[in-house]
Coordinates of C-alpha atoms in Angstrom, one line a residue:
X1 CA 18.9 66.1 -7.6
X2 CA 17.3 62.7 -7.0
X3 CA 20.3 60.6 -8.1
X4 CA 23.4 62.7 -7.3
X5 CA 26.6 60.7 -6.9
X6 CA 24.8 57.5 -8.0
X7 CA 26.2 55.3 -10.8
X8 CA 23.9 53.7 -13.4
X9 CA 24.4 51.1 -16.1
X10 CA 21.9 51.3 -18.9
X11 CA 22.1 48.6 -21.6
X12 CA 21.3 49.6 -25.1
X13 CA 21.5 53.3 -24.5
X14 CA 22.5 54.4 -28.0
X15 CA 19.1 55.5 -29.2
X16 CA 15.4 55.6 -28.5
X17 CA 14.1 54.7 -25.1
X18 CA 17.6 53.7 -23.9
X19 CA 19.0 57.1 -24.8
X20 CA 16.2 58.9 -23.1
X21 CA 16.7 56.9 -19.9
X22 CA 20.4 57.7 -19.9
X23 CA 19.8 61.4 -20.3
X24 CA 17.0 61.5 -17.7
X25 CA 19.3 59.7 -15.1
X26 CA 22.1 62.1 -15.9
X27 CA 19.8 65.1 -15.5
X28 CA 19.1 63.9 -11.9
X29 CA 22.8 63.7 -11.2
X30 CA 23.7 60.1 -11.9
X31 CA 26.9 59.0 -13.6
X32 CA 25.9 56.9 -16.6
X33 CA 27.5 53.9 -18.3
X34 CA 25.9 52.5 -21.4
X35 CA 26.8 49.5 -23.5
X36 CA 26.3 49.0 -27.2
X37 CA 26.7 46.2 -29.7
X38 CA 27.4 48.3 -32.7
X39 CA 27.1 52.0 -33.6
X40 CA 29.8 53.6 -31.6
X41 CA 28.9 57.1 -32.9
X42 CA 25.3 56.9 -31.6
X43 CA 26.6 55.6 -28.2
X44 CA 29.1 58.4 -28.0
X45 CA 26.3 60.9 -28.8
X46 CA 24.4 59.7 -25.8
X47 CA 27.5 60.1 -23.7
X48 CA 27.8 63.7 -24.8
X49 CA 24.2 64.4 -24.1
X50 CA 24.6 63.0 -20.5
X51 CA 27.8 65.0 -20.0
X52 CA 25.9 68.2 -20.6
X53 CA 24.5 67.8 -17.1
X54 CA 27.9 67.8 -15.5
X55 CA 28.1 64.0 -14.8
X56 CA 30.5 61.4 -15.9
X57 CA 29.4 59.2 -18.8
X58 CA 31.0 56.5 -20.8
X59 CA 30.1 53.9 -23.4
X60 CA 31.5 50.4 -23.6
X61 CA 31.1 48.0 -26.5
X62 CA 29.6 44.8 -25.0
X63 CA 27.7 41.8 -26.3
X64 CA 25.0 41.5 -23.6
X65 CA 24.6 37.8 -24.4
X66 CA 28.2 37.0 -23.8
X67 CA 28.9 36.2 -20.1
X68 CA 32.6 37.0 -20.2
X69 CA 32.0 40.4 -21.8
X70 CA 29.3 41.3 -19.4
X71 CA 31.4 40.3 -16.4
X72 CA 34.3 42.3 -17.8
X73 CA 32.2 45.4 -18.3
X74 CA 30.7 45.3 -14.8
X75 CA 34.1 44.9 -13.3
X76 CA 35.4 47.9 -15.2
X77 CA 32.5 50.1 -14.1
X78 CA 33.0 49.1 -10.4
X79 CA 36.7 49.9 -10.7
X80 CA 36.0 53.2 -12.4
X81 CA 33.1 54.5 -10.3
X82 CA 33.4 52.6 -7.0
X83 CA 29.8 51.5 -6.9
X84 CA 26.9 50.5 -9.1
X85 CA 23.7 51.8 -7.8
X86 CA 21.3 51.4 -10.7
X87 CA 20.9 48.8 -13.4
X88 CA 18.5 49.3 -16.3
X89 CA 18.2 46.3 -18.6
X90 CA 17.0 47.9 -21.7
X91 CA 18.9 46.3 -24.6
X92 CA 16.6 44.6 -27.0
X93 CA 16.2 43.4 -30.6
X94 CA 13.3 42.2 -32.8
X95 CA 13.3 39.6 -35.5
X96 CA 9.6 39.4 -36.3
X97 CA 7.8 36.7 -38.2
X98 CA 4.8 34.4 -37.9
X99 CA 5.8 31.5 -35.6
X100 CA 5.4 28.9 -38.4
X101 CA 7.9 30.9 -40.5
X102 CA 10.3 31.9 -37.7
X103 CA 13.7 30.3 -37.7
X104 CA 15.3 28.8 -34.7
X105 CA 18.2 31.2 -35.1
X106 CA 15.9 34.2 -35.0
X107 CA 14.1 32.9 -31.9
X108 CA 17.5 32.3 -30.1
X109 CA 18.9 35.7 -31.1
X110 CA 16.0 37.6 -29.5
X111 CA 15.9 35.5 -26.4
X112 CA 19.7 35.8 -26.0
X113 CA 19.8 39.5 -26.3
X114 CA 16.5 40.5 -24.5
X115 CA 16.3 37.9 -21.8
X116 CA 19.7 36.2 -21.3
X117 CA 21.4 39.6 -21.5
X118 CA 19.3 40.9 -18.6
X119 CA 20.0 37.8 -16.6
X120 CA 23.8 38.2 -17.1
X121 CA 23.8 41.8 -16.1
X122 CA 21.5 41.3 -13.1
X123 CA 23.7 38.4 -11.9
X124 CA 26.9 40.3 -12.1
X125 CA 25.6 43.6 -10.8
X126 CA 23.6 42.1 -8.0
X127 CA 26.7 40.7 -6.4
X128 CA 28.0 44.3 -6.0
X129 CA 24.6 45.6 -4.8
X130 CA 24.4 42.8 -2.2
X131 CA 27.7 44.0 -0.7
X132 CA 26.4 47.6 -0.8
X133 CA 23.1 46.4 0.7
X134 CA 21.4 48.8 -1.7
X135 CA 20.5 49.0 -5.4
X136 CA 17.8 49.5 -8.0
X137 CA 17.2 47.1 -10.9
X138 CA 14.8 48.1 -13.6
X139 CA 13.9 45.8 -16.5
X140 CA 12.4 47.2 -19.7
X141 CA 9.7 44.7 -20.7
X142 CA 6.8 45.5 -23.1
X143 CA 3.1 45.6 -23.2
X144 CA 3.3 42.7 -25.6
X145 CA 5.0 40.7 -22.9
X146 CA 1.7 41.1 -21.0
X147 CA -0.8 40.5 -23.8
X148 CA 1.1 38.9 -26.7
X149 CA 1.3 40.0 -30.3
X150 CA 0.9 38.1 -33.6
X151 CA 4.2 37.8 -35.4
X152 CA 6.4 38.4 -32.3
X153 CA 6.4 35.0 -30.5
X154 CA 10.1 35.4 -29.8
X155 CA 10.0 39.0 -28.7
X156 CA 6.8 38.4 -26.6
X157 CA 8.4 35.4 -24.9
X158 CA 11.5 37.4 -24.1
X159 CA 9.5 40.3 -22.6
X160 CA 7.2 38.0 -20.6
X161 CA 10.3 36.2 -19.4
X162 CA 11.6 39.5 -18.1
X163 CA 8.5 40.0 -16.1
X164 CA 8.9 36.5 -14.4
X165 CA 12.6 37.2 -13.8
X166 CA 11.7 40.6 -12.3
X167 CA 9.4 39.0 -9.7
X168 CA 11.9 36.3 -8.9
X169 CA 14.8 38.7 -8.5
X170 CA 12.7 41.0 -6.4
X171 CA 11.9 38.2 -3.9
X172 CA 15.5 37.0 -3.8
X173 CA 17.1 40.4 -3.2
X174 CA 14.5 42.4 -1.2
X175 CA 16.1 41.6 2.2
X176 CA 19.4 43.0 0.9
X177 CA 17.9 46.5 0.3
X178 CA 17.6 45.9 -3.5
X179 CA 14.4 46.5 -5.5
X180 CA 13.6 45.1 -8.9
X181 CA 10.8 46.3 -11.0
X182 CA 9.7 46.1 -14.7
X183 CA 8.4 48.8 -17.0
X184 CA 6.2 47.7 -19.9
X185 CA 6.1 50.3 -22.6
X186 CA 3.3 50.4 -25.1
X187 CA 3.6 51.9 -28.6
X188 CA 6.3 54.6 -28.2
X189 CA 7.5 57.2 -30.8
X190 CA 11.0 55.8 -31.8
X191 CA 12.9 55.4 -35.0
X192 CA 11.2 52.0 -35.4
X193 CA 7.6 53.4 -35.2
X194 CA 8.6 56.3 -37.4
X195 CA 9.1 53.8 -40.3
X196 CA 5.5 52.5 -40.0
X197 CA 2.9 53.5 -42.5
X198 CA 0.1 55.8 -41.5
X199 CA -2.4 52.9 -41.9
X200 CA -0.5 50.8 -39.4
X201 CA -0.2 53.6 -36.9
X202 CA -3.9 54.3 -37.2
X203 CA -4.7 50.7 -36.4
X204 CA -2.4 50.9 -33.4
X205 CA -4.2 54.0 -32.1
X206 CA -7.5 52.1 -32.2
X207 CA -6.1 49.9 -29.4
X208 CA -5.0 52.8 -27.2
X209 CA -7.6 54.5 -25.1
X210 CA -5.6 57.7 -25.0
X211 CA -5.4 57.7 -28.8
X212 CA -1.8 58.8 -29.0
X213 CA 1.6 57.1 -29.1
X214 CA 3.9 57.6 -26.1
X215 CA 7.2 59.4 -26.0
X216 CA 10.5 58.0 -24.9
X217 CA 10.5 60.5 -22.1
X218 CA 7.4 58.9 -20.6
X219 CA 9.4 55.7 -20.0
X220 CA 12.5 57.6 -18.8
X221 CA 10.5 59.6 -16.3
X222 CA 9.2 56.4 -14.7
X223 CA 12.6 54.7 -14.7
X224 CA 14.1 57.8 -13.0
X225 CA 11.5 57.5 -10.2
X226 CA 12.0 53.8 -9.7
X227 CA 15.7 54.4 -9.4
X228 CA 15.2 57.0 -6.7
X229 CA 14.6 56.7 -3.0
X230 CA 11.1 57.8 -3.6
X231 CA 10.4 54.3 -4.8
X232 CA 12.2 52.5 -1.9
X233 CA 9.1 50.5 -1.0
X234 CA 8.2 49.4 -4.5
X235 CA 9.5 46.0 -5.8
X236 CA 8.4 43.2 -7.9
X237 CA 6.0 45.4 -9.9
X238 CA 5.2 45.6 -13.6
X239 CA 4.1 49.1 -14.6
X240 CA 2.6 49.6 -18.0
X241 CA 3.3 52.9 -19.7
X242 CA 0.9 52.4 -22.6
X243 CA -1.9 55.0 -22.6
X244 CA -4.3 52.4 -21.2
X245 CA -3.7 49.8 -23.9
X246 CA -3.2 46.8 -21.5
X247 CA -5.8 47.5 -18.9

């Protein structure tokens, strides 16, 4: 197994892409810790799915935008598992609207969760990884962070910010044996896209050369590779998993 005896933190692992990442890491032998803002039942379901692979998994309720809560969670994980080898900053929310109609509160909420949350976890976990002189940090950005999207100024700003932070962190931590990369998913089959009308999906497909939506496993497979020693010489990169949409 690629990640046997490793410990991973995955933010926002209750459903969708985050859940698939948790399960994929567990399948490769990693112990998995996920955090959730609400929906304990969904988070615990992810835990059960991970435990089926014989690893240890737990879920901890944490506000990713609260510095004290993040520091507390990271300390608990370190005490419980002894090390933190992998960090996947996946937690994210959307509050879509045209920029002229977007409220300041909705802009702040998305930036706080999607970007500040990743900063807080990276800051706290990297202190541990520096002492270990090893670690893998993977940020889940988005194709819209690369190309923008009408009605999502807040979300696109947060995901583009993740890309800039990824490159900065990669440069700061490379000499300590720590890599940092970003994955930019395109349109992926999730609960959110399942609610879209057939007309909207058809319009989406016109922008995708492969003419199909991606699966959450497509993202999880790449994250698992980036978390492994097979990706030891890859850092500061943004890899789009989007069926050719952003090329």
